[in-house]
Tab-separated table of C-alpha atoms in Angstrom:
chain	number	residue	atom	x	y	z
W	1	UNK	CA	0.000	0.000	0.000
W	2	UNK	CA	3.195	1.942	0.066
W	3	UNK	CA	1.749	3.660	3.719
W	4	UNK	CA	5.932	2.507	5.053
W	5	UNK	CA	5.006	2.442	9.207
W	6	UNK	CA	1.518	3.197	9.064
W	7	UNK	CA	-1.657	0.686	9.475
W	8	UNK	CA	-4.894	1.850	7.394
W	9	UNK	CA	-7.795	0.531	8.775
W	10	UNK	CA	-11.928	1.651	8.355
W	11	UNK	CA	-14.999	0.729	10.271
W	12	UNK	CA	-18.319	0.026	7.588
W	13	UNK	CA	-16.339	0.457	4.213
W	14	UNK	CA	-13.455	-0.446	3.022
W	15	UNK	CA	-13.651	1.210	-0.455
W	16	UNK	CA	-12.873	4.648	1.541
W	17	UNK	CA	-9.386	3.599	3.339
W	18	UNK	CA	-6.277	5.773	3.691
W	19	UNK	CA	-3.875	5.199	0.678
W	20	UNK	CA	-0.574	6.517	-0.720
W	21	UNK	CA	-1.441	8.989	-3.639
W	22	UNK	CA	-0.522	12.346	-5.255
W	23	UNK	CA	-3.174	14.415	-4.263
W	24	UNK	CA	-6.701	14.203	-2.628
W	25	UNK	CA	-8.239	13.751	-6.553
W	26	UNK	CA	-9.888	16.396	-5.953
W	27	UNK	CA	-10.031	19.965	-8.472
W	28	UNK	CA	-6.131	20.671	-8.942
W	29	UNK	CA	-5.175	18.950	-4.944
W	30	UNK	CA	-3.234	16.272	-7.136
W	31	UNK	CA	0.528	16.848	-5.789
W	32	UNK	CA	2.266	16.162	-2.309
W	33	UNK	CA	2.823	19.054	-0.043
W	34	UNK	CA	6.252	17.201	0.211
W	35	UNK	CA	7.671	14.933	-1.883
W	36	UNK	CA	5.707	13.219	-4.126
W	37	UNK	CA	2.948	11.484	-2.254
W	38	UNK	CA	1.304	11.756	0.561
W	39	UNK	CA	-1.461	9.631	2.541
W	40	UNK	CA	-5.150	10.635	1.663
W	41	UNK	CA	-8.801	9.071	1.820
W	42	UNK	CA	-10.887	10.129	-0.703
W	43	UNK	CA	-14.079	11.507	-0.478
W	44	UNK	CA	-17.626	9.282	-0.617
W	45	UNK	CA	-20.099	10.141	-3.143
W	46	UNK	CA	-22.770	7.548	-1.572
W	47	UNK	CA	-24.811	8.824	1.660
W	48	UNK	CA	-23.304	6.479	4.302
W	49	UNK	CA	-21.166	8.163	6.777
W	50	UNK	CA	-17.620	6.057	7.524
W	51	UNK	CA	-14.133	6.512	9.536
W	52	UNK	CA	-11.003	5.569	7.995
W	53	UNK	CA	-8.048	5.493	10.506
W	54	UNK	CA	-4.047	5.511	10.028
W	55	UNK	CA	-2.214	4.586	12.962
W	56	UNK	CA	1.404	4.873	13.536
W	57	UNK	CA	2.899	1.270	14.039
W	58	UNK	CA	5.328	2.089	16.138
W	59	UNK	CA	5.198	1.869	20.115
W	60	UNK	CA	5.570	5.310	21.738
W	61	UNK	CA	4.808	4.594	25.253
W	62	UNK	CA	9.088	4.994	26.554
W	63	UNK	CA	9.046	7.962	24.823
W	64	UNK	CA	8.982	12.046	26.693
W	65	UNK	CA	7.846	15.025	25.353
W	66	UNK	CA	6.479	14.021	21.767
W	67	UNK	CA	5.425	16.536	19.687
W	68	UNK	CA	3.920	16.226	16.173
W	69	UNK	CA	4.195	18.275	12.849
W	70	UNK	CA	2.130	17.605	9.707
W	71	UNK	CA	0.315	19.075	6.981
W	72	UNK	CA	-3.033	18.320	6.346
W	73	UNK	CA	-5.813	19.145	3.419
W	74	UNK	CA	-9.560	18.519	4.254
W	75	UNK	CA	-11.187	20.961	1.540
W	76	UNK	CA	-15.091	21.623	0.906
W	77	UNK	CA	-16.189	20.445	-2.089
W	78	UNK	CA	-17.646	23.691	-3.098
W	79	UNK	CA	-17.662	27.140	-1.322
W	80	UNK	CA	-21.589	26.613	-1.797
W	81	UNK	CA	-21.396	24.081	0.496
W	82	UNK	CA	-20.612	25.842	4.075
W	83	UNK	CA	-21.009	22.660	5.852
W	84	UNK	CA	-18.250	20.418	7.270
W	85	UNK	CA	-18.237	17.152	5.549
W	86	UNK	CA	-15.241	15.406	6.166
W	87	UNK	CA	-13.113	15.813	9.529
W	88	UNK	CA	-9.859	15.238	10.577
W	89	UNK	CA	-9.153	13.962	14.135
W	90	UNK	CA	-5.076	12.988	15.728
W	91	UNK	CA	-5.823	11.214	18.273
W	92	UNK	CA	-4.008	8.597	21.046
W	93	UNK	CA	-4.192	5.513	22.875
W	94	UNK	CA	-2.298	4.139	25.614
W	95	UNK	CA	-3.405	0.688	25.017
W	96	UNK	CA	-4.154	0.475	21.588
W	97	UNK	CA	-8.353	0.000	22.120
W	98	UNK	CA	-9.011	2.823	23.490
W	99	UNK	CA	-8.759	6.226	21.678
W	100	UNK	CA	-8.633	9.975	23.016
W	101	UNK	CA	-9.299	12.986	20.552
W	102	UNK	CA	-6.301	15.283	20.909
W	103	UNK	CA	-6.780	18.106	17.982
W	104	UNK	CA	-10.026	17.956	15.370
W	105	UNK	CA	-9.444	19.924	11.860
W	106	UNK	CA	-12.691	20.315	10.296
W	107	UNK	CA	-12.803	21.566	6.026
W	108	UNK	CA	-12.327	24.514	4.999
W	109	UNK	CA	-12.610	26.244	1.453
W	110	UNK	CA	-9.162	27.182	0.045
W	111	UNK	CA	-6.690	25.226	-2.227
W	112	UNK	CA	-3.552	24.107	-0.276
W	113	UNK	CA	-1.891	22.366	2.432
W	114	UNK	CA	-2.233	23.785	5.975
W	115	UNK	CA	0.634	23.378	8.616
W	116	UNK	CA	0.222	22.127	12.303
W	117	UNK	CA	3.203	22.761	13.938
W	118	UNK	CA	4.858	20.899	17.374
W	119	UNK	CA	1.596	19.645	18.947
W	120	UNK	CA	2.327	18.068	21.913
W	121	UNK	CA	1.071	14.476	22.986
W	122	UNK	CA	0.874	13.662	26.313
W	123	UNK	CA	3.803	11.306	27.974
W	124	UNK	CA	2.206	7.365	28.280
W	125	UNK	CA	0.889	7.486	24.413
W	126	UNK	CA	1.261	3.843	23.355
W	127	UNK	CA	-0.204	4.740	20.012
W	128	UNK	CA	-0.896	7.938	17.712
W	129	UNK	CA	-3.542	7.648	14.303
W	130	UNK	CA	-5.445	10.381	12.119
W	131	UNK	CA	-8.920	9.500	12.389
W	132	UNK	CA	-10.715	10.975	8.972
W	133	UNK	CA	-14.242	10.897	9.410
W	134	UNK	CA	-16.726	10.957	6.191
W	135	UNK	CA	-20.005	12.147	6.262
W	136	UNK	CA	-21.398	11.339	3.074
W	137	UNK	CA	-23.482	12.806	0.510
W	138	UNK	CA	-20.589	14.096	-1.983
W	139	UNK	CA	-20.072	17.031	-0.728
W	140	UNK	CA	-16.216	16.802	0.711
W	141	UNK	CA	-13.257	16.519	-0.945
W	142	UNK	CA	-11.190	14.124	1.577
W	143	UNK	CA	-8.553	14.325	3.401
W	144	UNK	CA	-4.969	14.079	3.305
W	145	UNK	CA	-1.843	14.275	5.469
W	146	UNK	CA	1.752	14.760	4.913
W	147	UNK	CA	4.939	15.332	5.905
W	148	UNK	CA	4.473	13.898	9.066
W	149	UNK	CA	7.540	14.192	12.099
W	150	UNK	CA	7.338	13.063	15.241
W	151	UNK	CA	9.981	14.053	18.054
W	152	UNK	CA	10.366	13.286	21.372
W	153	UNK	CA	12.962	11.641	23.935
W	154	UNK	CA	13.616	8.237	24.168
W	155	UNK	CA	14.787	6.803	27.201
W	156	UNK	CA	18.460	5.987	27.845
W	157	UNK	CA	19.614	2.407	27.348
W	158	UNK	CA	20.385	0.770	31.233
W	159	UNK	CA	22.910	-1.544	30.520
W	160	UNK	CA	23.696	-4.138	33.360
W	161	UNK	CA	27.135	-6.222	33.388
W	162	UNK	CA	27.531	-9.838	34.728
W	163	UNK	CA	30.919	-10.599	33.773
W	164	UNK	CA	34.217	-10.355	35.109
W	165	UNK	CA	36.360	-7.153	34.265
W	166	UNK	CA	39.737	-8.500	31.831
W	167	UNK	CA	38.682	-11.840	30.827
């Protein structure tokens, strides 16, 4: 699926999962804000309102002071339209089941990439996904992300010796 360390998952259909593309298909939104691709869920033309997740393989809970940059597109469809449609969630788990909303991005009517910049996640976050919630009915454009970094400080190795000094 060329997603690298990310899981895509969906809850009630799977023809609207996060994928690796250039663009969000959607009136000119085809490049990358990076790069050449970035990871996007298209938008659902039929009525029935679905979440599409992407969560971050990799086990945060050792880490300190993580903070997360990304870009993100979640367009209208039309400025006619001055209802959200599709949303945007980042949210955590410290068990992997369980999920906590920490920042919501909901569309907007313009034509590029907007930044988010160092948002910090709290210490004890096993697990970090965007959460891109379609409403249905045709009327948003999707969502992408890109350019994701995540910092923080991992602990330091303990090392513990058993052996006899010179041999």
């Amino acid at each position: 699926s060329g997603l690298g360390n990310w899981e895509a998952t969906y809850t009630t259909n799977s023809t609207y999962q996060w994928t690796q593309r250039a663009g969000t298909n959607y009136q000119g939104y085809n490049t990358a804000n990076g790069g050449s691709n970035n990871a996007g869920v298209s938008y659902t033309s039929d009525a029935t309102a679905t979440y599409a997740y992407l969560r971050l393989k990799t086990d945060l809970s050792a880490a300190t002071g993580i903070k997360i940059s990304f870009w993100y597109m979640n367009p209208y469809y039309s400025s006619n339209y001055n209802e959200d449609y599709d949303y945007l969630y980042l949210e955590r788990s410290t068990d992997g089941s369980s999920w906590e909303q920490v920042s919501s991005y909901s569309s907007t009517y313009h034509n590029g990439w907007t930044q988010v910049s160092n948002l910090s996640i709290p210490d004890g976050t096993k697990y970090i996904r965007f959460s891109a919630y379609m409403r249905g009915g045709n009327y948003g454009a999707g969502v992408a992300v890109d350019d994701v970094r995540i910092t923080g400080t991992a602990p330091s190795p303990t090392w513990t010796y058993t052996g006899t000094p010179g041999i």
